[in-house]
Amino acid sequence: EYTYENLIVEIENKIALVTLNRPQALNALNKNLLEDLSHFFDEALVDDSIRVVILTGSGEKSFVAGADIKEFASFDGKQGEQLAAKGQQDVFDKVEKFTKPVIAAVNGFALGGGLELAMASHFRIASKNAKLGLPEVTLGLIPGYGGTQRLPKLIGKGRAMQAIMTAEMFSADRAYEIGLVNEVVEQTELINRVKEIATKITQNSSVAIRHAITAINASDKEIGFDIEIKSFGNLFDEDDFKEGTTAFVEKRKPNFK
Ligand code: CAA
């Protein structure tokens, strides 16, 4: 019997509400949380009591603030590459290719791996306070969980280039304007609204929806993900990565050469 360390799973009316629960780190994705997610998606695939999955973050401040910077700050290139490759395989690809709908209820910060998790989900609904971005270059990194591939697909290449280069966050309203999220609702209404959408989905043909997901996903090209993983790993051997992650831990601005 598997016990979740950092996930709360509540199943009701064929909908699984999955809350990522590491509030002390703004629900950052550490090894345990990724293992929990991987395990959940394996179970949920064969669990007939689940027709739709909702992913959200605990608390009112953050969906997921990224991969856990403190956990990977001492990694070298090989470990960095493994981090991205394993994460993509065990979680992000699994989410995107999951044959039941996965909806991200973005309840606050969705940064780095957090936005990447929301983008791997089939669509996104955000609360008004949500802030979304890929700030990896401030750490001397690039997105490693599919962000360089999924962000341009969702918002266009030019906007994705600017967002990744500047590391700036989108407000919920701006994310709506550019198609990164489908709707923006009050924080207190978020889960109700997403459950309402999920309920509508449960009334449709699950076999048809399964085929729709597979067909929509078939338009993707896969090679970019491999290039992202290799580049992500290579950056762990650069001085900028040491400076970027050290600056984060020391709560100061990085001084890149
Ligand atoms: N990893 C580890 N810990 C994190 C974290 C992360 N990604 N994000 C936040 N935390 C921790 C903080 O260190 C802090 O812990 P302590 O109280 O022990 O110091 C706690 O969560 C609360 O965070 P802050 O005090 O920083 O809260 P804030 O309101 O001042 O700022 C924030 C919020 C803007 C989200 C800020 O926390 C932040 O910038 N976080 C990092 C965002 C980021 O760079 N994400 C990308 C990670 S790299 C990645 O995801 C790689 C990849 O693609 C695979």
PDB file of N, CA and C in Angstrom, residues 4-92:
ATOM      1  N   TYR A   4       0.846   8.603   0.118  1.00  0.00           N
ATOM      2  CA  TYR A   4       1.324   9.852  -0.456  1.00  0.00           C
ATOM      3  C   TYR A   4       1.928  10.718   0.638  1.00  0.00           C
ATOM      4  N   GLU A   5       3.127  11.258   0.342  1.00  0.00           N
ATOM      5  CA  GLU A   5       3.774  12.130   1.310  1.00  0.00           C
ATOM      6  C   GLU A   5       3.353  13.582   1.090  1.00  0.00           C
ATOM      7  N   ASN A   6       3.242  13.969  -0.181  1.00  0.00           N
ATOM      8  CA  ASN A   6       3.003  15.385  -0.500  1.00  0.00           C
ATOM      9  C   ASN A   6       1.798  15.615  -1.403  1.00  0.00           C
ATOM     10  N   LEU A   7       0.920  14.627  -1.482  1.00  0.00           N
ATOM     11  CA  LEU A   7      -0.286  14.775  -2.319  1.00  0.00           C
ATOM     12  C   LEU A   7      -1.515  14.495  -1.475  1.00  0.00           C
ATOM     13  N   ILE A   8      -2.572  15.266  -1.715  1.00  0.00           N
ATOM     14  CA  ILE A   8      -3.873  14.942  -1.126  1.00  0.00           C
ATOM     15  C   ILE A   8      -4.788  14.566  -2.293  1.00  0.00           C
ATOM     16  N   VAL A   9      -5.326  13.361  -2.257  1.00  0.00           N
ATOM     17  CA  VAL A   9      -6.174  12.884  -3.350  1.00  0.00           C
ATOM     18  C   VAL A   9      -7.594  12.684  -2.821  1.00  0.00           C
ATOM     19  N   GLU A  10      -8.546  13.420  -3.402  1.00  0.00           N
ATOM     20  CA  GLU A  10      -9.951  13.286  -2.997  1.00  0.00           C
ATOM     21  C   GLU A  10     -10.776  12.919  -4.236  1.00  0.00           C
ATOM     22  N   ILE A  11     -11.444  11.779  -4.172  1.00  0.00           N
ATOM     23  CA  ILE A  11     -12.233  11.320  -5.330  1.00  0.00           C
ATOM     24  C   ILE A  11     -13.720  11.417  -4.997  1.00  0.00           C
ATOM     25  N   GLU A  12     -14.447  12.106  -5.865  1.00  0.00           N
ATOM     26  CA  GLU A  12     -15.883  12.287  -5.656  1.00  0.00           C
ATOM     27  C   GLU A  12     -16.552  12.473  -7.013  1.00  0.00           C
ATOM     28  N   ASN A  13     -17.654  11.781  -7.222  1.00  0.00           N
ATOM     29  CA  ASN A  13     -18.407  11.907  -8.482  1.00  0.00           C
ATOM     30  C   ASN A  13     -17.524  11.750  -9.719  1.00  0.00           C
ATOM     31  N   LYS A  14     -16.626  10.768  -9.688  1.00  0.00           N
ATOM     32  CA  LYS A  14     -15.745  10.442 -10.828  1.00  0.00           C
ATOM     33  C   LYS A  14     -14.665  11.500 -11.102  1.00  0.00           C
ATOM     34  N   ILE A  15     -14.524  12.457 -10.158  1.00  0.00           N
ATOM     35  CA  ILE A  15     -13.507  13.496 -10.336  1.00  0.00           C
ATOM     36  C   ILE A  15     -12.469  13.352  -9.226  1.00  0.00           C
ATOM     37  N   ALA A  16     -11.188  13.286  -9.603  1.00  0.00           N
ATOM     38  CA  ALA A  16     -10.117  13.250  -8.597  1.00  0.00           C
ATOM     39  C   ALA A  16      -9.550  14.653  -8.436  1.00  0.00           C
ATOM     40  N   LEU A  17      -9.706  15.212  -7.249  1.00  0.00           N
ATOM     41  CA  LEU A  17      -9.087  16.500  -6.936  1.00  0.00           C
ATOM     42  C   LEU A  17      -7.759  16.204  -6.260  1.00  0.00           C
ATOM     43  N   VAL A  18      -6.668  16.574  -6.942  1.00  0.00           N
ATOM     44  CA  VAL A  18      -5.320  16.231  -6.478  1.00  0.00           C
ATOM     45  C   VAL A  18      -4.608  17.511  -6.060  1.00  0.00           C
ATOM     46  N   THR A  19      -4.319  17.625  -4.768  1.00  0.00           N
ATOM     47  CA  THR A  19      -3.697  18.847  -4.249  1.00  0.00           C
ATOM     48  C   THR A  19      -2.227  18.599  -3.938  1.00  0.00           C
ATOM     49  N   LEU A  20      -1.346  19.353  -4.604  1.00  0.00           N
ATOM     50  CA  LEU A  20       0.080  19.261  -4.329  1.00  0.00           C
ATOM     51  C   LEU A  20       0.337  20.020  -3.034  1.00  0.00           C
ATOM     52  N   ASN A  21       0.923  19.321  -2.063  1.00  0.00           N
ATOM     53  CA  ASN A  21       0.875  19.819  -0.699  1.00  0.00           C
ATOM     54  C   ASN A  21       2.257  19.902  -0.036  1.00  0.00           C
ATOM     55  N   ARG A  22       2.993  20.955  -0.417  1.00  0.00           N
ATOM     56  CA  ARG A  22       4.254  21.288   0.276  1.00  0.00           C
ATOM     57  C   ARG A  22       4.238  22.792   0.526  1.00  0.00           C
ATOM     58  N   PRO A  23       3.275  23.281   1.297  1.00  0.00           N
ATOM     59  CA  PRO A  23       3.081  24.732   1.410  1.00  0.00           C
ATOM     60  C   PRO A  23       4.319  25.475   1.914  1.00  0.00           C
ATOM     61  N   GLN A  24       5.143  24.812   2.707  1.00  0.00           N
ATOM     62  CA  GLN A  24       6.345  25.480   3.248  1.00  0.00           C
ATOM     63  C   GLN A  24       7.322  25.847   2.128  1.00  0.00           C
ATOM     64  N   ALA A  25       7.235  25.174   0.976  1.00  0.00           N
ATOM     65  CA  ALA A  25       8.107  25.484  -0.169  1.00  0.00           C
ATOM     66  C   ALA A  25       7.263  25.927  -1.368  1.00  0.00           C
ATOM     67  N   LEU A  26       6.090  26.498  -1.104  1.00  0.00           N
ATOM     68  CA  LEU A  26       5.174  26.939  -2.166  1.00  0.00           C
ATOM     69  C   LEU A  26       4.900  25.811  -3.172  1.00  0.00           C
ATOM     70  N   ASN A  27       4.849  24.581  -2.631  1.00  0.00           N
ATOM     71  CA  ASN A  27       4.523  23.370  -3.411  1.00  0.00           C
ATOM     72  C   ASN A  27       5.553  23.072  -4.504  1.00  0.00           C
ATOM     73  N   ALA A  28       6.807  23.476  -4.255  1.00  0.00           N
ATOM     74  CA  ALA A  28       7.882  23.172  -5.217  1.00  0.00           C
ATOM     75  C   ALA A  28       8.014  21.660  -5.380  1.00  0.00           C
ATOM     76  N   LEU A  29       8.382  21.255  -6.609  1.00  0.00           N
ATOM     77  CA  LEU A  29       8.445  19.838  -6.962  1.00  0.00           C
ATOM     78  C   LEU A  29       9.769  19.230  -6.512  1.00  0.00           C
ATOM     79  N   ASN A  30       9.754  18.515  -5.398  1.00  0.00           N
ATOM     80  CA  ASN A  30      10.942  17.753  -5.006  1.00  0.00           C
ATOM     81  C   ASN A  30      10.750  16.299  -5.447  1.00  0.00           C
ATOM     82  N   LYS A  31      11.755  15.475  -5.122  1.00  0.00           N
ATOM     83  CA  LYS A  31      11.744  14.083  -5.563  1.00  0.00           C
ATOM     84  C   LYS A  31      10.482  13.364  -5.082  1.00  0.00           C
ATOM     85  N   ASN A  32      10.147  13.538  -3.811  1.00  0.00           N
ATOM     86  CA  ASN A  32       8.975  12.850  -3.250  1.00  0.00           C
ATOM     87  C   ASN A  32       7.685  13.235  -3.950  1.00  0.00           C
ATOM     88  N   LEU A  33       7.540  14.530  -4.193  1.00  0.00           N
ATOM     89  CA  LEU A  33       6.298  15.002  -4.814  1.00  0.00           C
ATOM     90  C   LEU A  33       6.182  14.458  -6.240  1.00  0.00           C
ATOM     91  N   LEU A  34       7.300  14.420  -6.962  1.00  0.00           N
ATOM     92  CA  LEU A  34       7.279  13.859  -8.316  1.00  0.00           C
ATOM     93  C   LEU A  34       6.943  12.364  -8.279  1.00  0.00           C
ATOM     94  N   GLU A  35       7.477  11.662  -7.286  1.00  0.00           N
ATOM     95  CA  GLU A  35       7.159  10.231  -7.134  1.00  0.00           C
ATOM     96  C   GLU A  35       5.682  10.038  -6.842  1.00  0.00           C
ATOM     97  N   ASP A  36       5.161  10.881  -5.949  1.00  0.00           N
ATOM     98  CA  ASP A  36       3.727  10.802  -5.628  1.00  0.00           C
ATOM     99  C   ASP A  36       2.886  11.006  -6.892  1.00  0.00           C
ATOM    100  N   LEU A  37       3.244  12.020  -7.687  1.00  0.00           N
ATOM    101  CA  LEU A  37       2.470  12.313  -8.899  1.00  0.00           C
ATOM    102  C   LEU A  37       2.544  11.154  -9.884  1.00  0.00           C
ATOM    103  N   SER A  38       3.756  10.622 -10.064  1.00  0.00           N
ATOM    104  CA  SER A  38       3.948   9.510 -10.981  1.00  0.00           C
ATOM    105  C   SER A  38       3.079   8.322 -10.557  1.00  0.00           C
ATOM    106  N   HIS A  39       3.111   8.044  -9.268  1.00  0.00           N
ATOM    107  CA  HIS A  39       2.319   6.940  -8.738  1.00  0.00           C
ATOM    108  C   HIS A  39       0.825   7.193  -8.936  1.00  0.00           C
ATOM    109  N   PHE A  40       0.402   8.423  -8.631  1.00  0.00           N
ATOM    110  CA  PHE A  40      -1.017   8.740  -8.767  1.00  0.00           C
ATOM    111  C   PHE A  40      -1.502   8.492 -10.203  1.00  0.00           C
ATOM    112  N   PHE A  41      -0.741   8.989 -11.194  1.00  0.00           N
ATOM    113  CA  PHE A  41      -1.219   8.850 -12.572  1.00  0.00           C
ATOM    114  C   PHE A  41      -1.246   7.380 -13.019  1.00  0.00           C
ATOM    115  N   ASP A  42      -0.318   6.570 -12.519  1.00  0.00           N
ATOM    116  CA  ASP A  42      -0.370   5.137 -12.835  1.00  0.00           C
ATOM    117  C   ASP A  42      -1.642   4.498 -12.281  1.00  0.00           C
ATOM    118  N   GLU A  43      -1.963   4.837 -11.035  1.00  0.00           N
ATOM    119  CA  GLU A  43      -3.157   4.271 -10.388  1.00  0.00           C
ATOM    120  C   GLU A  43      -4.439   4.775 -11.042  1.00  0.00           C
ATOM    121  N   ALA A  44      -4.455   6.085 -11.304  1.00  0.00           N
ATOM    122  CA  ALA A  44      -5.684   6.720 -11.793  1.00  0.00           C
ATOM    123  C   ALA A  44      -6.057   6.210 -13.176  1.00  0.00           C
ATOM    124  N   LEU A  45      -5.032   5.788 -13.942  1.00  0.00           N
ATOM    125  CA  LEU A  45      -5.286   5.297 -15.296  1.00  0.00           C
ATOM    126  C   LEU A  45      -6.201   4.071 -15.275  1.00  0.00           C
ATOM    127  N   VAL A  46      -6.019   3.217 -14.287  1.00  0.00           N
ATOM    128  CA  VAL A  46      -6.778   1.959 -14.238  1.00  0.00           C
ATOM    129  C   VAL A  46      -7.907   2.007 -13.204  1.00  0.00           C
ATOM    130  N   ASP A  47      -8.109   3.170 -12.605  1.00  0.00           N
ATOM    131  CA  ASP A  47      -9.142   3.304 -11.569  1.00  0.00           C
ATOM    132  C   ASP A  47     -10.443   3.809 -12.210  1.00  0.00           C
ATOM    133  N   ASP A  48     -11.440   2.929 -12.273  1.00  0.00           N
ATOM    134  CA  ASP A  48     -12.688   3.283 -12.940  1.00  0.00           C
ATOM    135  C   ASP A  48     -13.500   4.332 -12.190  1.00  0.00           C
ATOM    136  N   SER A  49     -13.141   4.590 -10.951  1.00  0.00           N
ATOM    137  CA  SER A  49     -13.875   5.625 -10.209  1.00  0.00           C
ATOM    138  C   SER A  49     -13.366   7.026 -10.572  1.00  0.00           C
ATOM    139  N   ILE A  50     -12.345   7.100 -11.440  1.00  0.00           N
ATOM    140  CA  ILE A  50     -11.808   8.403 -11.861  1.00  0.00           C
ATOM    141  C   ILE A  50     -12.014   8.611 -13.359  1.00  0.00           C
ATOM    142  N   ARG A  51     -12.707   9.695 -13.714  1.00  0.00           N
ATOM    143  CA  ARG A  51     -12.915  10.032 -15.130  1.00  0.00           C
ATOM    144  C   ARG A  51     -12.196  11.324 -15.518  1.00  0.00           C
ATOM    145  N   VAL A  52     -11.982  12.215 -14.541  1.00  0.00           N
ATOM    146  CA  VAL A  52     -11.294  13.490 -14.795  1.00  0.00           C
ATOM    147  C   VAL A  52     -10.384  13.779 -13.603  1.00  0.00           C
ATOM    148  N   VAL A  53      -9.216  14.370 -13.884  1.00  0.00           N
ATOM    149  CA  VAL A  53      -8.277  14.739 -12.816  1.00  0.00           C
ATOM    150  C   VAL A  53      -8.130  16.257 -12.765  1.00  0.00           C
ATOM    151  N   ILE A  54      -8.193  16.807 -11.559  1.00  0.00           N
ATOM    152  CA  ILE A  54      -7.924  18.235 -11.359  1.00  0.00           C
ATOM    153  C   ILE A  54      -6.645  18.352 -10.526  1.00  0.00           C
ATOM    154  N   LEU A  55      -5.671  19.120 -11.024  1.00  0.00           N
ATOM    155  CA  LEU A  55      -4.449  19.373 -10.260  1.00  0.00           C
ATOM    156  C   LEU A  55      -4.497  20.784  -9.693  1.00  0.00           C
ATOM    157  N   THR A  56      -4.199  20.927  -8.395  1.00  0.00           N
ATOM    158  CA  THR A  56      -4.119  22.264  -7.808  1.00  0.00           C
ATOM    159  C   THR A  56      -3.059  22.275  -6.709  1.00  0.00           C
ATOM    160  N   GLY A  57      -2.762  23.476  -6.189  1.00  0.00           N
ATOM    161  CA  GLY A  57      -1.761  23.596  -5.135  1.00  0.00           C
ATOM    162  C   GLY A  57      -2.408  23.933  -3.812  1.00  0.00           C
ATOM    163  N   SER A  58      -1.775  23.537  -2.711  1.00  0.00           N
ATOM    164  CA  SER A  58      -2.351  23.847  -1.401  1.00  0.00           C
ATOM    165  C   SER A  58      -2.082  25.309  -1.057  1.00  0.00           C
ATOM    166  N   GLY A  59      -2.979  25.884  -0.281  1.00  0.00           N
ATOM    167  CA  GLY A  59      -2.835  27.276   0.142  1.00  0.00           C
ATOM    168  C   GLY A  59      -3.380  28.236  -0.891  1.00  0.00           C
ATOM    169  N   GLU A  60      -3.293  29.521  -0.597  1.00  0.00           N
ATOM    170  CA  GLU A  60      -3.892  30.531  -1.483  1.00  0.00           C
ATOM    171  C   GLU A  60      -2.855  31.334  -2.240  1.00  0.00           C
ATOM    172  N   LYS A  61      -1.595  30.917  -2.097  1.00  0.00           N
ATOM    173  CA  LYS A  61      -0.538  31.738  -2.677  1.00  0.00           C
ATOM    174  C   LYS A  61       0.078  31.106  -3.917  1.00  0.00           C
ATOM    175  N   SER A  62       0.134  29.782  -3.927  1.00  0.00           N
ATOM    176  CA  SER A  62       0.942  29.137  -4.961  1.00  0.00           C
ATOM    177  C   SER A  62       0.288  27.865  -5.501  1.00  0.00           C
ATOM    178  N   PHE A  63       0.350  27.730  -6.827  1.00  0.00           N
ATOM    179  CA  PHE A  63       0.058  26.439  -7.476  1.00  0.00           C
ATOM    180  C   PHE A  63       1.311  25.585  -7.267  1.00  0.00           C
ATOM    181  N   VAL A  64       2.369  25.900  -7.997  1.00  0.00           N
ATOM    182  CA  VAL A  64       3.665  25.237  -7.816  1.00  0.00           C
ATOM    183  C   VAL A  64       4.746  26.245  -8.207  1.00  0.00           C
ATOM    184  N   ALA A  65       5.703  26.524  -7.285  1.00  0.00           N
ATOM    185  CA  ALA A  65       6.732  27.540  -7.546  1.00  0.00           C
ATOM    186  C   ALA A  65       7.944  26.984  -8.283  1.00  0.00           C
ATOM    187  N   GLY A  66       7.795  25.809  -8.891  1.00  0.00           N
ATOM    188  CA  GLY A  66       8.882  25.285  -9.721  1.00  0.00           C
ATOM    189  C   GLY A  66       9.459  24.000  -9.194  1.00  0.00           C
ATOM    190  N   ALA A  67      10.523  23.546  -9.860  1.00  0.00           N
ATOM    191  CA  ALA A  67      11.296  22.437  -9.319  1.00  0.00           C
ATOM    192  C   ALA A  67      11.959  22.927  -8.036  1.00  0.00           C
ATOM    193  N   ASP A  68      12.297  22.007  -7.136  1.00  0.00           N
ATOM    194  CA  ASP A  68      12.879  22.400  -5.847  1.00  0.00           C
ATOM    195  C   ASP A  68      14.348  22.785  -6.031  1.00  0.00           C
ATOM    196  N   ILE A  69      14.592  24.102  -5.995  1.00  0.00           N
ATOM    197  CA  ILE A  69      15.923  24.645  -6.285  1.00  0.00           C
ATOM    198  C   ILE A  69      16.946  24.144  -5.255  1.00  0.00           C
ATOM    199  N   LYS A  70      16.524  24.065  -3.985  1.00  0.00           N
ATOM    200  CA  LYS A  70      17.467  23.649  -2.931  1.00  0.00           C
ATOM    201  C   LYS A  70      17.895  22.200  -3.138  1.00  0.00           C
ATOM    202  N   GLU A  71      17.005  21.403  -3.686  1.00  0.00           N
ATOM    203  CA  GLU A  71      17.307  19.981  -3.881  1.00  0.00           C
ATOM    204  C   GLU A  71      18.321  19.770  -5.010  1.00  0.00           C
ATOM    205  N   PHE A  72      18.269  20.629  -6.069  1.00  0.00           N
ATOM    206  CA  PHE A  72      19.168  20.371  -7.208  1.00  0.00           C
ATOM    207  C   PHE A  72      20.380  21.310  -7.262  1.00  0.00           C
ATOM    208  N   ALA A  73      20.514  22.207  -6.257  1.00  0.00           N
ATOM    209  CA  ALA A  73      21.562  23.233  -6.333  1.00  0.00           C
ATOM    210  C   ALA A  73      22.973  22.649  -6.406  1.00  0.00           C
ATOM    211  N   SER A  74      23.180  21.446  -5.884  1.00  0.00           N
ATOM    212  CA  SER A  74      24.530  20.867  -5.899  1.00  0.00           C
ATOM    213  C   SER A  74      24.701  19.821  -7.006  1.00  0.00           C
ATOM    214  N   PHE A  75      23.735  19.718  -7.907  1.00  0.00           N
ATOM    215  CA  PHE A  75      23.829  18.729  -8.986  1.00  0.00           C
ATOM    216  C   PHE A  75      24.887  19.126 -10.022  1.00  0.00           C
ATOM    217  N   ASP A  76      25.487  18.107 -10.664  1.00  0.00           N
ATOM    218  CA  ASP A  76      26.339  18.365 -11.825  1.00  0.00           C
ATOM    219  C   ASP A  76      25.531  18.114 -13.106  1.00  0.00           C
ATOM    220  N   GLY A  77      26.205  18.247 -14.250  1.00  0.00           N
ATOM    221  CA  GLY A  77      25.510  18.162 -15.531  1.00  0.00           C
ATOM    222  C   GLY A  77      24.763  16.855 -15.739  1.00  0.00           C
ATOM    223  N   LYS A  78      25.415  15.770 -15.330  1.00  0.00           N
ATOM    224  CA  LYS A  78      24.811  14.460 -15.529  1.00  0.00           C
ATOM    225  C   LYS A  78      23.534  14.328 -14.689  1.00  0.00           C
ATOM    226  N   GLN A  79      23.644  14.775 -13.445  1.00  0.00           N
ATOM    227  CA  GLN A  79      22.470  14.704 -12.554  1.00  0.00           C
ATOM    228  C   GLN A  79      21.357  15.642 -13.018  1.00  0.00           C
ATOM    229  N   GLY A  80      21.774  16.810 -13.554  1.00  0.00           N
ATOM    230  CA  GLY A  80      20.784  17.753 -14.062  1.00  0.00           C
ATOM    231  C   GLY A  80      20.011  17.175 -15.234  1.00  0.00           C
ATOM    232  N   GLU A  81      20.767  16.533 -16.132  1.00  0.00           N
ATOM    233  CA  GLU A  81      20.116  15.916 -17.298  1.00  0.00           C
ATOM    234  C   GLU A  81      19.163  14.799 -16.866  1.00  0.00           C
ATOM    235  N   GLN A  82      19.618  14.010 -15.888  1.00  0.00           N
ATOM    236  CA  GLN A  82      18.749  12.932 -15.366  1.00  0.00           C
ATOM    237  C   GLN A  82      17.487  13.488 -14.723  1.00  0.00           C
ATOM    238  N   LEU A  83      17.657  14.611 -14.004  1.00  0.00           N
ATOM    239  CA  LEU A  83      16.505  15.233 -13.344  1.00  0.00           C
ATOM    240  C   LEU A  83      15.421  15.562 -14.369  1.00  0.00           C
ATOM    241  N   ALA A  84      15.851  16.219 -15.456  1.00  0.00           N
ATOM    242  CA  ALA A  84      14.890  16.622 -16.482  1.00  0.00           C
ATOM    243  C   ALA A  84      14.316  15.397 -17.208  1.00  0.00           C
ATOM    244  N   ALA A  85      15.198  14.456 -17.566  1.00  0.00           N
ATOM    245  CA  ALA A  85      14.736  13.289 -18.330  1.00  0.00           C
ATOM    246  C   ALA A  85      13.752  12.453 -17.525  1.00  0.00           C
ATOM    247  N   LYS A  86      14.082  12.201 -16.273  1.00  0.00           N
ATOM    248  CA  LYS A  86      13.229  11.366 -15.426  1.00  0.00           C
ATOM    249  C   LYS A  86      11.911  12.081 -15.111  1.00  0.00           C
ATOM    250  N   GLY A  87      12.017  13.380 -14.820  1.00  0.00           N
ATOM    251  CA  GLY A  87      10.801  14.144 -14.528  1.00  0.00           C
ATOM    252  C   GLY A  87       9.848  14.140 -15.710  1.00  0.00           C
ATOM    253  N   GLN A  88      10.404  14.372 -16.897  1.00  0.00           N
ATOM    254  CA  GLN A  88       9.541  14.405 -18.090  1.00  0.00           C
ATOM    255  C   GLN A  88       8.888  13.056 -18.323  1.00  0.00           C
ATOM    256  N   GLN A  89       9.701  11.993 -18.194  1.00  0.00           N
ATOM    257  CA  GLN A  89       9.184  10.660 -18.464  1.00  0.00           C
ATOM    258  C   GLN A  89       8.146  10.232 -17.420  1.00  0.00           C
ATOM    259  N   ASP A  90       8.487  10.433 -16.138  1.00  0.00           N
ATOM    260  CA  ASP A  90       7.638   9.905 -15.061  1.00  0.00           C
ATOM    261  C   ASP A  90       6.394  10.749 -14.814  1.00  0.00           C
ATOM    262  N   VAL A  91       6.484  12.062 -15.101  1.00  0.00           N
ATOM    263  CA  VAL A  91       5.361  12.923 -14.736  1.00  0.00           C
ATOM    264  C   VAL A  91       4.812  13.718 -15.928  1.00  0.00           C
ATOM    265  N   PHE A  92       5.655  14.573 -16.543  1.00  0.00           N
ATOM    266  CA  PHE A  92       5.117  15.561 -17.479  1.00  0.00           C
ATOM    267  C   PHE A  92       4.554  14.919 -18.745  1.00  0.00           C
TER     268      PHE A  92
END
